[in-house]
Coordinates of N, CA and C in Angstrom, one line a residue:
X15 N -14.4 -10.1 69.7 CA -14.8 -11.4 69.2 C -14.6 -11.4 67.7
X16 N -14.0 -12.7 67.2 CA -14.7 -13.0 65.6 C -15.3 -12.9 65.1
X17 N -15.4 -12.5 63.7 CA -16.9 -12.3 63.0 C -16.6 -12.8 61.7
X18 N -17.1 -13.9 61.3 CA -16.9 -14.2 59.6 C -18.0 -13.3 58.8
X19 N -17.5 -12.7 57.7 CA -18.0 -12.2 56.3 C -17.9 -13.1 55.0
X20 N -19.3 -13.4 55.0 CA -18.9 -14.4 53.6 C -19.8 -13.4 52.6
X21 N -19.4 -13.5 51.6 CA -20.0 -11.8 50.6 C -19.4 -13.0 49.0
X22 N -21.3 -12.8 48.7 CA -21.3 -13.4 47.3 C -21.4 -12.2 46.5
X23 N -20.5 -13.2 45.1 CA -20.1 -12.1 43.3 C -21.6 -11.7 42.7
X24 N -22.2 -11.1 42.8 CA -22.8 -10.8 41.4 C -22.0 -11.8 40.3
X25 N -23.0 -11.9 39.1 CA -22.4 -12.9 37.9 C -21.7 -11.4 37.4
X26 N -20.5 -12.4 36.7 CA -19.9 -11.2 35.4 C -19.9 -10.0 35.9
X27 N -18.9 -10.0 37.6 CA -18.2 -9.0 38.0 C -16.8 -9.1 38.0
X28 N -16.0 -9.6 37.2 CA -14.4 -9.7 37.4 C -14.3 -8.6 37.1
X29 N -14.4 -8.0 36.5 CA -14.1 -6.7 35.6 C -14.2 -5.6 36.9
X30 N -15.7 -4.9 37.0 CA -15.7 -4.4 38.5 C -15.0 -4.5 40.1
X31 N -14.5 -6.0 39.9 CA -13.8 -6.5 41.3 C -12.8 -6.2 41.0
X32 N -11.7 -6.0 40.0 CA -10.5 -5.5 39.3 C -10.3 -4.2 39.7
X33 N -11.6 -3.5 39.0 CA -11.5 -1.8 39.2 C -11.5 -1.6 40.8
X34 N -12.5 -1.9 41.4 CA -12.6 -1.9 42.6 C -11.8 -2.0 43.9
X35 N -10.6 -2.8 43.5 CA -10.0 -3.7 44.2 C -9.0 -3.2 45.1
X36 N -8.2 -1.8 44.8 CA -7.2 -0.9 45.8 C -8.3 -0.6 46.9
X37 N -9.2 -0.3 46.7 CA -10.0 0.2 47.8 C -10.9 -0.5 48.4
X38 N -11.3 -1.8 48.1 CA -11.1 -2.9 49.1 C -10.1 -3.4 50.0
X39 N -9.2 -3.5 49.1 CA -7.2 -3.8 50.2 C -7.4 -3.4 51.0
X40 N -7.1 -2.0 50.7 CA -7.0 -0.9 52.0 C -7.8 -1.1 52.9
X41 N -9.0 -1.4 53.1 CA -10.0 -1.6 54.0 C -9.3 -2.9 55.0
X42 N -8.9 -3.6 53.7 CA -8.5 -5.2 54.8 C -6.9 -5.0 55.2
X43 N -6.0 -4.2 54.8 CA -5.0 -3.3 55.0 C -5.1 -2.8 56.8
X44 N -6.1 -2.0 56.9 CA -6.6 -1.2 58.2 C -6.9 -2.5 59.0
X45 N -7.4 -3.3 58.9 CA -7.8 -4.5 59.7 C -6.2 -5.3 60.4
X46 N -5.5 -5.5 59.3 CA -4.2 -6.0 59.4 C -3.3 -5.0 60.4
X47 N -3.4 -4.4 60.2 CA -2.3 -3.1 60.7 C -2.7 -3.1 62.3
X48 N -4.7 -2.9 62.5 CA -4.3 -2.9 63.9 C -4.4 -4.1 64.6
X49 N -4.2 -5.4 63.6 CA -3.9 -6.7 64.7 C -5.3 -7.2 64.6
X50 N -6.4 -6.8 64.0 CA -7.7 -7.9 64.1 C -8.2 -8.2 62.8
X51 N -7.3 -8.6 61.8 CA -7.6 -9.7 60.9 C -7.2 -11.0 60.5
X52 N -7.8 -11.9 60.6 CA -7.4 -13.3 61.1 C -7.3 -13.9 60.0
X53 N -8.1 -13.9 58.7 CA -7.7 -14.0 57.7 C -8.7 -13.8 56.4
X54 N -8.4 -13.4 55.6 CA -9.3 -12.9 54.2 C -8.8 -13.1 52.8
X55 N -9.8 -13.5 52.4 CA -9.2 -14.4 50.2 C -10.7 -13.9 50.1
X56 N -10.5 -14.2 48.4 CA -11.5 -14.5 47.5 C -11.6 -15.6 47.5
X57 N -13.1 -15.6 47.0 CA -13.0 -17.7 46.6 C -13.6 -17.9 44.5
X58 N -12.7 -18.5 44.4 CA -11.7 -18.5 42.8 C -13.2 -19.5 42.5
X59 N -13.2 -19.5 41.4 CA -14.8 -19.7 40.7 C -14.4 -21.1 40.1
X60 N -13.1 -21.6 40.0 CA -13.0 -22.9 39.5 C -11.9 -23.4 40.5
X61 N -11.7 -24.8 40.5 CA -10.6 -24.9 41.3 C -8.8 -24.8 41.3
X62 N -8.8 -23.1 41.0 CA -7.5 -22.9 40.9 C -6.8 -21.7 41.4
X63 N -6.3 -21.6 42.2 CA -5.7 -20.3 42.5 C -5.4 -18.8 42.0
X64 N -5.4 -19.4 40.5 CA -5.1 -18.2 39.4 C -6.3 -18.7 38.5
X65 N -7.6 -18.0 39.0 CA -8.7 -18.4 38.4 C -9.2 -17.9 36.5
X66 N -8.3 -16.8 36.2 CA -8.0 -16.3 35.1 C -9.7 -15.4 35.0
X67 N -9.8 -15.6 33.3 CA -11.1 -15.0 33.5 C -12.8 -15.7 34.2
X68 N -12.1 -16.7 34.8 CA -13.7 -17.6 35.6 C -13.8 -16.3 36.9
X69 N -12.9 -15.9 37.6 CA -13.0 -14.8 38.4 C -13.8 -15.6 39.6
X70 N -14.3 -15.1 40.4 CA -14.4 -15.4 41.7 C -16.2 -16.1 41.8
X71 N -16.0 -15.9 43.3 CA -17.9 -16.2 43.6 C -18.0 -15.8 44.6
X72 N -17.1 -15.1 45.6 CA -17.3 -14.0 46.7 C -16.2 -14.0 47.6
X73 N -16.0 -13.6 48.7 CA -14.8 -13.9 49.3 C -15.6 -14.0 50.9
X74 N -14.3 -14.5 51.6 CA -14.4 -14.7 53.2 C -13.6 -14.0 54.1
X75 N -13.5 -13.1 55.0 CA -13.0 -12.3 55.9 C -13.1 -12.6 57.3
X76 N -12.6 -13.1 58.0 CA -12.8 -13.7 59.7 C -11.9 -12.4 60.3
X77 N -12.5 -11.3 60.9 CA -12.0 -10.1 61.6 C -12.2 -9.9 63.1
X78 N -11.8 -9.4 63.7 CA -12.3 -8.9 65.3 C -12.9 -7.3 65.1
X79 N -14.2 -7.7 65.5 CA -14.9 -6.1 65.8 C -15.4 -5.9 67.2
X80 N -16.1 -5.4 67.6 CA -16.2 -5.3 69.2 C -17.7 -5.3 69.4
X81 N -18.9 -5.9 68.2 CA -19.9 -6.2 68.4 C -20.1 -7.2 66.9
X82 N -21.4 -7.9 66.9 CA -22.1 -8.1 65.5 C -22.7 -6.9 64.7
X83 N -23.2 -6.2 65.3 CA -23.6 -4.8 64.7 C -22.6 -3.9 63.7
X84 N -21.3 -4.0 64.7 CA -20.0 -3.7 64.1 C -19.4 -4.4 62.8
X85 N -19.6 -5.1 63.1 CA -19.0 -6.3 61.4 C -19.9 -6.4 60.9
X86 N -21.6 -5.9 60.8 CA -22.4 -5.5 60.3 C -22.1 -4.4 59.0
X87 N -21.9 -3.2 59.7 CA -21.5 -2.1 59.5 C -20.1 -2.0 58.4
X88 N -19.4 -2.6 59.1 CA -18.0 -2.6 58.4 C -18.4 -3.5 56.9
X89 N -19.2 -4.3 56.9 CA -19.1 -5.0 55.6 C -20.5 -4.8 54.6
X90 N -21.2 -3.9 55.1 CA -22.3 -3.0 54.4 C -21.6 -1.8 54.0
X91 N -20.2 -1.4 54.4 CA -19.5 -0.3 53.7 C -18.6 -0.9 52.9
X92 N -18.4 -2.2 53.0 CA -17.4 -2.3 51.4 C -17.4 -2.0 50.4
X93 N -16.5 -1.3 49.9 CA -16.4 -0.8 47.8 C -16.9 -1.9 47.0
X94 N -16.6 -3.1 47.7 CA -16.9 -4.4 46.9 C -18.8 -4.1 46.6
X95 N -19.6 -4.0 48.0 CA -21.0 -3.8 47.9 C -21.5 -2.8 47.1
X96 N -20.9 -1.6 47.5 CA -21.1 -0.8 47.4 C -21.0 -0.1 45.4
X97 N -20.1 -1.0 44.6 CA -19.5 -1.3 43.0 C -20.3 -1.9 43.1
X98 N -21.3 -2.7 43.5 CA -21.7 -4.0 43.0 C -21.4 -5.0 42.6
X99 N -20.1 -5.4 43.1 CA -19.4 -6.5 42.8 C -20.0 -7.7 43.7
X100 N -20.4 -7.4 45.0 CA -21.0 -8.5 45.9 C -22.4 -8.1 45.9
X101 N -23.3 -9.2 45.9 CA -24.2 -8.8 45.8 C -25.4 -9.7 47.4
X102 N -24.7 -9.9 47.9 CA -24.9 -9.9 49.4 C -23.1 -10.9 50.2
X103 N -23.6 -10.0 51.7 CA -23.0 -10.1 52.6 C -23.6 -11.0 53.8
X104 N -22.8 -11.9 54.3 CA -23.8 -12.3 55.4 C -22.4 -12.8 56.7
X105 N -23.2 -12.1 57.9 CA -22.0 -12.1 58.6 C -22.8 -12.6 59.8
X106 N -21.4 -13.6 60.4 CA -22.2 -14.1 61.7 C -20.6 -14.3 62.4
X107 N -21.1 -14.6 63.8 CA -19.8 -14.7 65.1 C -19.2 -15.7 64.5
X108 N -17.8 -16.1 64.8 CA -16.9 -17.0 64.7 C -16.2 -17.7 66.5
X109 N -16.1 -18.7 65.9 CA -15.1 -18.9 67.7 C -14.1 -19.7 66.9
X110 N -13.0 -18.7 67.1 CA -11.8 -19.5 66.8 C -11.0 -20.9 67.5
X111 N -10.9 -21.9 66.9 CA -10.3 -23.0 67.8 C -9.2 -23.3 67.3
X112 N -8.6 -23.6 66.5 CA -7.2 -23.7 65.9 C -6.8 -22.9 64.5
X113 N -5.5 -23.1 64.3 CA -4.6 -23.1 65.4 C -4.7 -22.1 66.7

């Protein structure tokens, strides 16, 4: 099943989410590779793609795990949490309808 991850910034973490950031990839890297990531961004703190220094306000992850518990788990171990760059995660089931 689906599982959305919606994971809010701490204020005046660009800096942190910068450093941080190869070893978050990689996490969403492993997700891609074996076929259960559906899709994952940051969400840009003004409305622009190239947010510059306004920097973010958390991001969203829609993954397949094999429980809630599981995409529990997996997003209580982010670098992002774990840096203090997010400063909560909240994850609940998704049902994908389109496309």
């Amino acid at each position: 099943m689906f599982y959305m991850i919606y994971s809010e910034d701490a204020a005046n973490s660009l800096e942190n989410r910068l450093a941080t950031r190869p070893a978050h990839l990689a996490r969403l890297q492993a997700l891609n590779e074996e076929g259960r990531l559906l899709i994952a961004g940051p969400l840009p703190a003004i409305d622009s793609n190239e947010p510059g220094g306004a920097g973010f306000t958390g991001s969203l992850v829609v993954a397949e795990f094999t429980s809630l518990a599981a995409a529990q788990s997996w997003a209580d171990s982010d670098p992002y949490l774990t840096a203090g760059v997010y400063v909560k995660s909240t994850v609940k089931p998704f049902k994908r309808v389109l496309p």
